[in-house]
Coordinates of C-alpha atoms in Angstrom, one line a residue:
M1 CA 0.0 0.0 0.0
K2 CA 1.5 3.3 -1.1
W3 CA 1.9 6.1 1.5
T4 CA 2.4 9.7 0.4
A5 CA 4.2 11.8 2.9
I6 CA 2.9 15.2 3.7
T7 CA 5.4 17.9 2.9
T8 CA 5.1 21.2 4.8
Q9 CA 7.7 23.9 5.0
N10 CA 10.2 21.8 3.0
R11 CA 10.5 19.2 5.7
G12 CA 11.9 15.8 4.9
P13 CA 10.1 12.4 5.3
M14 CA 11.4 12.0 8.8
R15 CA 10.0 15.4 9.9
N16 CA 6.7 14.6 8.2
Y17 CA 6.6 11.2 10.0
E18 CA 7.3 12.9 13.3
E19 CA 4.5 15.4 12.7
L20 CA 2.0 12.6 11.8
K21 CA 3.0 10.8 14.9
R22 CA 2.7 13.9 17.0
R23 CA -0.8 14.5 15.7
G24 CA -1.7 10.9 16.4
Y25 CA -2.1 9.8 12.8
V26 CA 0.3 6.8 13.1
A27 CA -0.6 3.9 15.3
K28 CA 2.0 2.5 17.7
E29 CA 2.2 -0.9 16.1
Q30 CA 2.8 0.5 12.7
R31 CA 6.1 -0.2 10.9
L32 CA 7.1 2.5 8.5
N33 CA 9.7 2.1 5.7
I34 CA 10.7 5.6 5.0
R35 CA 13.2 4.9 2.2
S36 CA 10.9 2.9 0.1
G37 CA 7.9 5.2 0.7
T38 CA 5.7 2.3 1.7
C39 CA 4.1 1.3 5.0
Q40 CA 2.7 -1.8 6.5
G41 CA -0.5 -1.5 8.6
S42 CA -3.0 1.3 8.6
V43 CA -2.2 4.9 7.9
Y44 CA -5.1 7.0 9.2
G45 CA -6.5 9.1 6.4
A46 CA -5.1 6.8 3.7
K47 CA -7.3 5.1 1.2
M48 CA -7.8 1.4 1.9
A49 CA -9.8 -1.3 0.4
A50 CA -13.4 -1.5 1.5
R51 CA -14.3 -4.2 3.9
P52 CA -17.8 -5.7 3.6
Q53 CA -19.9 -5.3 6.8
G54 CA -20.7 -8.4 8.7
S55 CA -17.5 -10.1 7.6
G56 CA -15.9 -10.0 11.1
V57 CA -13.4 -7.2 10.1
K58 CA -13.8 -4.2 12.4
P59 CA -13.9 -0.7 10.8
R60 CA -10.7 1.4 10.9
V61 CA -10.6 4.0 13.7
M62 CA -8.5 7.1 13.3
S63 CA -7.8 9.8 16.0
G64 CA -5.7 12.9 16.4
R65 CA -5.2 16.4 17.9
Y66 CA -5.6 19.6 16.0
C67 CA -4.3 22.9 17.3
Q68 CA -6.1 26.2 17.1
F69 CA -4.9 27.3 13.7
E70 CA -4.9 23.9 12.0
T71 CA -7.5 22.1 9.9
F72 CA -9.2 18.8 10.7
T73 CA -9.4 16.6 7.7
A74 CA -11.1 13.2 7.5
E75 CA -11.1 11.0 4.4
C76 CA -12.5 7.5 3.6
R77 CA -12.9 5.5 0.4
P78 CA -15.8 6.5 -1.9
D79 CA -17.8 3.5 -0.8
E80 CA -17.2 4.3 2.9
A81 CA -18.6 7.0 5.2
I82 CA -17.1 8.9 8.2
M83 CA -18.6 8.3 11.6
I84 CA -17.3 10.5 14.4
E85 CA -16.6 8.6 17.6
K86 CA -15.3 11.5 19.7
A87 CA -14.8 15.2 19.5
Q88 CA -13.5 17.3 22.4
Y89 CA -12.7 21.0 22.2
G90 CA -10.6 22.9 24.9
R91 CA -7.4 22.4 26.9
M92 CA -7.8 18.7 27.7
A93 CA -4.1 18.1 28.7
L94 CA -0.6 19.6 28.7
D95 CA 0.7 17.8 25.6
G96 CA 3.6 20.1 24.8
V97 CA 2.3 20.7 21.3
C98 CA -1.0 22.6 21.5
V99 CA -0.8 23.3 25.2
K100 CA 2.7 24.0 26.4
R101 CA 2.1 25.9 29.7
D102 CA -0.3 25.4 32.5
Y103 CA -2.1 28.6 33.4
G104 CA -4.4 26.9 35.8
Y105 CA -7.0 26.1 33.2
V106 CA -5.9 22.7 32.0
G107 CA -8.9 20.4 31.8
C108 CA -11.5 22.8 30.6
Q109 CA -13.3 21.3 27.7
T110 CA -16.6 20.7 26.0
D111 CA -18.1 17.9 23.8
V112 CA -18.5 19.2 20.2
R113 CA -19.3 15.8 18.6
M114 CA -22.6 17.0 17.2
L115 CA -20.9 20.0 15.6
V116 CA -18.4 17.7 13.9
H117 CA -21.2 15.2 13.1
M118 CA -23.1 17.8 11.1
R119 CA -20.0 18.6 9.0
C120 CA -18.5 15.1 8.5
S121 CA -20.5 12.1 9.6
G122 CA -22.1 10.2 6.7
R123 CA -19.8 11.7 4.1
P124 CA -16.8 10.1 2.5
A125 CA -14.5 13.1 3.3
C126 CA -14.7 16.4 5.1
S127 CA -12.5 19.2 6.4
L128 CA -13.0 21.6 9.3
D129 CA -11.0 24.6 10.6
I130 CA -10.3 24.6 14.3
S131 CA -10.6 28.4 14.4
D132 CA -14.2 28.2 13.0
P133 CA -16.5 30.5 15.0
V134 CA -18.8 27.5 15.6
F135 CA -16.2 26.1 18.0
E136 CA -15.3 29.5 19.6
R137 CA -19.0 30.1 20.5
T138 CA -18.8 27.1 22.9
K139 CA -16.3 28.9 25.1
P140 CA -15.1 26.1 27.3
C141 CA -12.1 28.1 28.5
P142 CA -11.1 31.8 28.9
D143 CA -10.8 33.6 25.6
D144 CA -7.1 34.4 25.9
L145 CA -6.1 30.8 26.0
K146 CA -5.3 28.6 23.1
L147 CA -7.7 25.6 22.6
Y148 CA -7.4 22.5 20.4
L149 CA -9.6 19.8 19.0
E150 CA -9.2 16.1 19.8
T151 CA -11.2 13.7 17.6
S152 CA -11.5 10.1 16.6
Y153 CA -13.6 8.7 13.8
R154 CA -14.0 5.5 11.8
C155 CA -14.7 4.6 8.2
V156 CA -17.7 2.3 7.7
G157 CA -18.7 0.7 4.5
V158 CA -21.9 1.9 3.0
I159 CA -24.1 0.6 0.2
S160 CA -23.0 2.6 -2.8
P161 CA -24.2 1.5 -6.3
P162 CA -22.6 3.0 -9.4
S163 CA -23.8 6.5 -10.4
G164 CA -26.7 6.4 -12.9
S165 CA -27.7 2.9 -11.9
C166 CA -30.9 4.2 -10.2
S167 CA -32.2 6.5 -12.8
R168 CA -35.2 4.2 -13.5
A169 CA -38.0 3.7 -11.0
H170 CA -37.2 0.3 -9.5
A171 CA -36.1 -1.0 -6.2
V172 CA -32.4 -1.5 -5.5
L173 CA -31.9 -5.0 -4.1
I174 CA -29.5 -5.6 -1.2
R175 CA -28.6 -9.1 0.0
S176 CA -25.8 -8.5 2.4
P177 CA -26.6 -9.5 6.0
S178 CA -25.7 -6.0 7.4
G179 CA -24.6 -2.6 6.3
Y180 CA -25.2 1.2 6.4
L181 CA -27.4 3.3 4.1
S182 CA -26.3 6.9 3.9
S183 CA -28.5 9.8 3.0
Y184 CA -25.4 11.3 1.2
V185 CA -25.4 8.4 -1.2
T186 CA -29.1 8.8 -1.9
N187 CA -28.8 12.5 -2.6
T188 CA -25.9 11.9 -5.1
T189 CA -27.1 8.7 -6.9
M190 CA -30.9 8.7 -6.3
C191 CA -30.6 5.1 -5.0
G192 CA -32.8 4.6 -2.0
S193 CA -35.1 7.5 -3.0
A194 CA -38.9 7.4 -3.0
T195 CA -38.9 6.2 -6.6
A196 CA -36.0 3.7 -6.3
P197 CA -36.1 2.4 -2.7
W198 CA -33.7 0.1 -1.0
R199 CA -35.0 -3.4 -0.7
I200 CA -33.2 -5.5 1.8
S201 CA -33.8 -9.2 1.2
L202 CA -32.3 -11.7 3.6
N203 CA -32.5 -15.5 3.7
P204 CA -36.0 -16.9 4.6
G205 CA -36.4 -17.1 8.3
Q206 CA -34.2 -14.2 9.2
R207 CA -35.5 -10.8 10.3
V208 CA -34.1 -7.3 9.8
N209 CA -33.2 -4.9 12.6
I210 CA -33.3 -1.2 11.6
S211 CA -31.6 1.6 13.5
L212 CA -31.1 5.3 12.9
L213 CA -27.9 7.4 13.2
D214 CA -28.9 11.1 13.1
F215 CA -26.1 13.6 12.4
S216 CA -28.4 16.6 11.7
G217 CA -28.4 18.1 15.2
Q218 CA -32.2 18.6 14.9
P219 CA -34.4 18.5 18.1
E220 CA -35.8 15.1 18.9
G221 CA -39.2 14.3 17.4
S222 CA -41.7 11.5 17.0
P223 CA -44.2 10.6 14.3
V224 CA -46.8 13.2 13.4
G225 CA -50.1 12.5 15.2
Q226 CA -48.7 12.4 18.7
G227 CA -48.6 16.2 19.1
V228 CA -44.8 16.5 18.5
H229 CA -43.2 17.8 15.3
C230 CA -41.5 15.1 13.2
K231 CA -38.8 15.7 10.7
V232 CA -39.3 12.8 8.4
F233 CA -36.0 11.1 7.4
A234 CA -37.2 7.9 5.9
I235 CA -40.1 5.4 5.7
V236 CA -39.5 1.7 6.4
K237 CA -42.0 -0.9 5.2
D238 CA -42.2 -4.5 6.4
L239 CA -43.1 -6.4 3.3
K240 CA -44.4 -9.4 5.2
S241 CA -46.8 -7.6 7.4
G242 CA -47.4 -4.6 5.0
K243 CA -46.9 -2.1 7.9
S244 CA -44.8 1.0 7.5
R245 CA -42.9 3.0 10.0
T246 CA -42.0 6.7 9.8
V247 CA -38.4 7.5 10.9
C248 CA -38.1 10.9 12.6
G249 CA -34.9 12.8 13.4
H250 CA -33.1 12.8 16.8
S251 CA -30.4 15.0 18.1
N252 CA -27.6 13.1 19.8
G253 CA -26.3 11.0 16.9
E254 CA -26.6 7.7 18.8
H255 CA -28.3 4.6 17.6
H256 CA -32.0 4.8 17.8
H257 CA -33.9 1.6 17.3
V258 CA -36.6 1.9 14.6
M259 CA -38.1 -1.5 14.1
L260 CA -37.6 -5.3 13.9
S261 CA -39.3 -6.7 10.9
T262 CA -41.5 -9.8 11.0
G263 CA -40.1 -11.2 7.7
S264 CA -36.9 -11.3 5.8
E265 CA -37.6 -8.3 3.4
V266 CA -38.0 -4.6 4.1
E267 CA -38.1 -1.5 1.9
I268 CA -36.5 1.8 2.9
R269 CA -37.2 5.1 1.3
I270 CA -34.9 8.1 2.1
M271 CA -37.1 11.2 2.2
S272 CA -34.9 14.0 3.6
K273 CA -32.5 15.7 1.2
T274 CA -30.8 18.1 3.6
S275 CA -30.3 16.3 6.9
P276 CA -27.2 14.0 7.2
F277 CA -28.0 10.6 8.7
M278 CA -27.4 6.9 8.2
I279 CA -29.6 3.9 8.6
E280 CA -28.0 0.7 9.9
Y281 CA -29.5 -2.7 9.2
Q282 CA -28.6 -6.1 10.6
A283 CA -29.8 -9.6 10.0
V284 CA -31.3 -11.2 13.1
G285 CA -31.5 -14.9 13.7
C286 CA -30.7 -18.0 11.6
P287 CA -32.2 -18.7 8.2
D288 CA -34.6 -21.5 7.9
P289 CA -32.8 -24.9 7.9
E290 CA -33.2 -27.3 5.1
A291 CA -35.9 -29.9 5.9
P292 CA -34.5 -33.4 6.1
R293 CA -35.4 -35.7 3.2
G294 CA -38.5 -37.5 4.2
G295 CA -39.0 -35.2 7.2
W296 CA -40.3 -31.8 8.4
F297 CA -39.4 -28.8 10.5
Y298 CA -41.0 -25.8 12.2
R299 CA -39.9 -22.9 14.4
D300 CA -40.9 -22.7 18.0
R301 CA -43.9 -20.5 18.5
Y302 CA -42.5 -18.8 21.6
D303 CA -38.8 -18.8 20.7
Q304 CA -37.8 -18.1 17.1
N305 CA -34.2 -19.2 17.9
R306 CA -35.4 -22.8 18.3
V307 CA -36.4 -25.2 15.6
H308 CA -38.1 -28.6 15.9
M309 CA -37.3 -31.2 13.2
G310 CA -38.4 -34.7 12.7
C311 CA -39.1 -37.6 10.3
D312 CA -42.3 -39.2 9.1
D313 CA -41.6 -42.3 11.2
G314 CA -41.9 -40.3 14.4
T315 CA -38.2 -39.4 15.1
T316 CA -37.8 -35.8 16.4
W317 CA -35.0 -33.5 17.5
T318 CA -34.4 -29.8 18.4
M319 CA -31.8 -27.3 17.3
S320 CA -30.9 -23.8 18.6
C321 CA -29.7 -20.7 16.8
K322 CA -26.5 -19.0 17.8
G323 CA -25.6 -16.0 15.7
F324 CA -26.4 -17.2 12.2
T325 CA -25.7 -20.9 12.8
W326 CA -27.9 -23.7 14.0
I327 CA -26.4 -25.6 16.9
G328 CA -27.3 -29.2 17.7
S329 CA -27.3 -32.7 16.3
R330 CA -29.1 -33.3 13.1
G331 CA -30.8 -36.6 12.5
N332 CA -31.3 -38.4 9.2
C333 CA -34.6 -39.7 7.9
T334 CA -35.0 -42.9 5.9
L335 CA -37.2 -42.4 2.9
I336 CA -40.1 -44.8 2.6
S337 CA -39.3 -45.1 -1.1
E338 CA -35.7 -46.1 -0.4
S339 CA -36.8 -48.7 2.2
M340 CA -39.2 -50.3 -0.3
N341 CA -37.3 -50.4 -3.6
G342 CA -34.2 -48.3 -3.0
L343 CA -35.3 -45.8 -5.7
D344 CA -35.9 -42.1 -5.1
L345 CA -36.8 -39.8 -7.9
T346 CA -35.1 -36.9 -6.1
D347 CA -31.8 -38.6 -6.6
L348 CA -32.1 -38.2 -10.3
P349 CA -30.1 -35.3 -11.8
K350 CA -32.0 -32.2 -13.0
S351 CA -31.5 -33.0 -16.7
S352 CA -33.0 -36.5 -16.3
A353 CA -35.9 -35.2 -14.3
L354 CA -36.5 -32.6 -16.9
I355 CA -36.5 -35.2 -19.7
I356 CA -39.0 -37.3 -17.8
V357 CA -41.3 -34.4 -17.2
V358 CA -41.1 -33.3 -20.9
G359 CA -41.8 -36.9 -22.1
I360 CA -44.9 -37.2 -19.9
A361 CA -46.1 -33.9 -21.1
L362 CA -45.7 -35.0 -24.8
I363 CA -47.5 -38.3 -24.2
V364 CA -50.5 -36.5 -22.5
G365 CA -50.6 -33.9 -25.3
C366 CA -50.6 -36.6 -28.0
A367 CA -53.4 -38.5 -26.3
I368 CA -55.5 -35.4 -26.0
L369 CA -54.9 -34.6 -29.7
V370 CA -55.9 -38.1 -30.9
I371 CA -59.1 -38.1 -28.7
G372 CA -60.0 -34.7 -30.2
I373 CA -59.5 -35.9 -33.8
I374 CA -61.7 -39.0 -33.2
F375 CA -64.4 -36.9 -31.6
L376 CA -64.4 -34.3 -34.5
K377 CA -64.5 -37.1 -37.1
R378 CA -67.5 -38.7 -35.5
R379 CA -69.2 -35.4 -35.3
Y380 CA -68.6 -34.6 -38.9
T381 CA -69.8 -38.1 -40.0
A382 CA -73.1 -37.7 -38.1
R383 CA -73.6 -34.2 -39.5
G384 CA -73.0 -35.5 -43.1
A385 CA -75.6 -38.3 -42.5
R386 CA -78.2 -35.8 -41.3
H387 CA -77.5 -33.6 -44.4
A388 CA -78.0 -36.5 -46.7
M389 CA -81.3 -37.5 -45.0
R390 CA -82.4 -33.9 -45.4
R391 CA -81.6 -33.8 -49.1
D392 CA -83.6 -37.1 -49.6
Q393 CA -86.6 -35.6 -47.8
E394 CA -86.4 -32.5 -50.0
K395 CA -86.5 -34.7 -53.1
I396 CA -89.5 -36.6 -51.9
G397 CA -91.4 -33.4 -51.1
P398 CA -92.9 -31.6 -48.2
P399 CA -94.8 -33.4 -45.4
G400 CA -98.4 -34.4 -46.4
K401 CA -97.6 -34.8 -50.1
E402 CA -97.3 -38.0 -52.0
I403 CA -95.4 -38.1 -55.2
V404 CA -96.3 -40.8 -57.7
Y405 CA -93.9 -41.4 -60.5
M406 CA -95.5 -43.3 -63.4
T407 CA -93.6 -44.2 -66.5
S408 CA -94.9 -43.2 -69.9
E409 CA -94.9 -46.8 -71.1
P410 CA -96.5 -49.7 -69.2
R411 CA -94.4 -52.7 -68.4
D412 CA -95.6 -55.5 -70.8
T413 CA -99.2 -54.9 -70.4
G414 CA -100.1 -53.5 -73.8
Y415 CA -102.0 -50.6 -72.3
S416 CA -102.1 -47.2 -73.9
I417 CA -102.2 -45.4 -70.5
Q418 CA -99.7 -42.6 -70.3
P419 CA -100.2 -41.0 -66.9
P420 CA -98.4 -37.8 -66.2
L421 CA -96.3 -37.1 -63.1
L422 CA -98.9 -36.3 -60.5
R423 CA -98.6 -35.1 -57.0
R424 CA -101.6 -35.8 -54.7
D425 CA -102.2 -34.3 -51.4
F426 CA -103.9 -36.8 -49.1
S427 CA -104.1 -34.4 -46.2
S428 CA -107.3 -32.9 -47.6
V429 CA -109.3 -36.0 -48.5
D430 CA -112.1 -37.2 -46.3
E431 CA -112.4 -40.4 -44.5
N432 CA -114.6 -42.0 -47.3
E433 CA -112.0 -41.5 -49.9
Y434 CA -109.5 -43.1 -47.7
A435 CA -111.8 -46.0 -47.1
Y436 CA -112.4 -46.3 -50.8
V437 CA -108.8 -46.5 -51.6
E438 CA -108.1 -49.0 -48.8
D439 CA -111.1 -51.2 -49.8
Y440 CA -110.2 -51.4 -53.4
Q441 CA -109.3 -54.9 -54.4
K442 CA -105.7 -55.1 -55.6
C443 CA -104.6 -57.6 -58.2
T444 CA -103.0 -60.6 -56.6
P445 CA -101.8 -62.9 -59.4
S446 CA -101.7 -66.6 -58.6
S447 CA -98.6 -67.1 -60.7
G448 CA -95.5 -65.1 -61.1
H449 CA -96.6 -63.9 -64.6
V450 CA -99.9 -62.3 -65.5
P451 CA -100.6 -62.3 -69.3
P452 CA -101.8 -59.1 -70.7
P453 CA -105.4 -58.8 -71.7
P454 CA -106.3 -58.7 -75.4
R455 CA -106.5 -55.2 -76.8
V456 CA -109.7 -53.9 -78.4
P457 CA -109.1 -51.5 -81.2
D458 CA -110.0 -48.0 -80.3
T459 CA -111.7 -47.4 -83.6
A460 CA -114.3 -50.1 -82.9
R461 CA -115.2 -48.7 -79.5
P462 CA -114.2 -45.1 -79.4
N463 CA -116.2 -44.2 -76.2
M464 CA -114.9 -47.1 -74.2
L465 CA -112.6 -46.8 -71.2
P466 CA -109.5 -49.0 -71.2
A467 CA -109.9 -52.4 -69.6
H468 CA -109.0 -52.7 -65.9
P469 CA -106.1 -55.0 -65.3
C470 CA -107.9 -57.0 -62.6
H471 CA -110.8 -58.1 -64.9
S472 CA -113.2 -58.4 -62.0
P473 CA -116.2 -56.3 -60.8
L474 CA -116.2 -54.1 -57.8
P475 CA -117.5 -55.5 -54.5
E476 CA -121.3 -55.4 -54.1
H477 CA -121.3 -53.1 -51.1
Q478 CA -119.4 -50.5 -53.1
R479 CA -121.7 -50.9 -56.1
K480 CA -124.8 -50.2 -54.0
D481 CA -123.3 -47.5 -51.7
V482 CA -124.6 -44.1 -52.7
Q483 CA -121.5 -42.3 -51.3
H484 CA -119.3 -44.8 -53.2
P485 CA -121.3 -45.8 -56.3
G486 CA -118.3 -47.4 -57.9
F487 CA -118.2 -48.3 -61.5
R488 CA -120.1 -50.8 -63.6
A489 CA -118.4 -54.2 -63.8
D490 CA -118.6 -54.2 -67.6
L491 CA -117.0 -50.8 -67.6
Y492 CA -113.8 -52.3 -66.2
N493 CA -114.4 -55.9 -67.4
S494 CA -115.1 -54.6 -70.8
L495 CA -114.2 -57.6 -72.8
D496 CA -117.8 -58.1 -73.9
G497 CA -118.0 -54.6 -75.3
T498 CA -120.8 -53.4 -72.9
Q499 CA -120.9 -49.6 -72.3
C500 CA -122.7 -47.1 -70.1
Q501 CA -125.8 -46.3 -72.1
Y502 CA -127.6 -43.9 -69.7
R503 CA -126.3 -40.8 -67.9
D504 CA -128.6 -41.3 -64.9
D505 CA -127.5 -44.8 -64.3
V506 CA -126.2 -45.0 -60.8
N507 CA -123.3 -47.1 -62.0
C508 CA -122.6 -44.9 -64.9
Q509 CA -120.8 -41.7 -64.0
S510 CA -119.4 -38.8 -65.9
P511 CA -115.8 -38.7 -66.8
T512 CA -115.2 -36.2 -63.9
A513 CA -116.7 -38.6 -61.4
I514 CA -114.9 -41.5 -62.9
Q515 CA -111.6 -39.7 -62.7
R516 CA -112.2 -38.8 -59.0
H517 CA -113.0 -42.5 -58.1
N518 CA -110.5 -44.0 -60.4
P519 CA -107.8 -45.7 -58.3
Y520 CA -105.3 -44.9 -61.0
N521 CA -106.3 -41.2 -60.7
V522 CA -106.2 -40.9 -64.5
L523 CA -108.5 -41.3 -67.4
D524 CA -107.0 -42.3 -70.7
M525 CA -109.6 -41.2 -73.3
S526 CA -109.2 -39.4 -76.5
D527 CA -110.6 -35.9 -76.9
E528 CA -113.3 -37.2 -79.2
A529 CA -114.3 -39.9 -76.7
K530 CA -114.5 -37.3 -73.9
K531 CA -116.8 -35.0 -76.0
A532 CA -119.0 -37.9 -77.0
N533 CA -119.3 -39.1 -73.5
V534 CA -120.2 -35.6 -72.2
A535 CA -122.8 -35.2 -75.0
S536 CA -124.4 -38.5 -74.0

């Protein structure tokens, strides 16, 4: 570590060393190599590497005397802050440097620590003239006597992120178990402000103890609402409980306890931009222990420093917390899976476990896809069948209609009947017509082939109706029924050439009536025959 000697009034290195020693800058155990310009140990005021808080290394403490016309200068690293331990002003002792003669006032002095606090504490460096009127106004001794300042301070590490890293509105995460938060750092970097608060996150199970070090010299206060003015320095929020605590200023610069969190995370927002102060935080208690495999643990309800652990088979034990470490014997649990087949899935490496999980997920996904395809296929098949049935129904016709398709040429009967395509609506016929249609005797051939009847030339009998295929008369009850007069037997069985001779014959009907009662629903007559029949 390089050491630069202070040169004043063209003194050599030895004279400079003697002056440093006289002022108390050099510790007794320090070994100085004047020729090489280096030193081993601590040189008060020199720049040293920062030591993280909570690592067991104590902060460096510097002390010295400064005569009436000298300047007190304190300097730490940029990531450190000055904390004044002692500051006495007066004629404390006859040291031969600042006080050379005893005029009967040796021992008059006053405590000016708060004055030095306001100028130096919380900052990385400061300087203060001993002849400053702020000291003279204290008047611990007669005015004609020379007074001096005796101080001691230490450099403590503070959380100091790089400049510009807190320009965005997000919390600044802190994971160290202890440390100091300086208002000077917040005012220069904006880290820890209301928009970018400090977020202290410790291990689960630990709690955070918050204390205030006020260097502003303001009168003591308490939160607003109790009738006393409060100069708000900061707001501390316990993230577990959601409760916030307002930090007010005090006047003596000592530690003032603020709160002990219920969880392992707190947020701190520095609100004051003018008053110098620091907030100290420390982890309290041991973190949650790792539960034994195949077992459990829980903290004591009445003593958070005790933890109870056990196995599923009923074995239990207790451990105590000392500092940050659990003290006590720790048992082992035998997994049920190991006792049964010696296999435990937790023993698999993370890569193998990941492959197994991905494989299971793929299998389940494929199964769901196949089931979905089958379901959709069945649904589309059923829908196609319904559409086909609907198309067939549309071809047949609307409900209540009967479509009769008759070919223009009879099949091997020799008949000249050429019925058109007719559509009959049976929904409007009465019950008698239905009865007539149902009672009509249908042809039931005794053999598989029915020979066609002989044709009678139309020229010989122009007024005759074509012969009926059945060659049999209508039943007697239909022939005599007035509602259903029927037709003459010889009209249908017309092989003998008999015709209807009289219009008023009950069995001789007009062509219109014949067409209405004709089971074929047609009348195959030439126009000349129709006219002759009507005329008769």
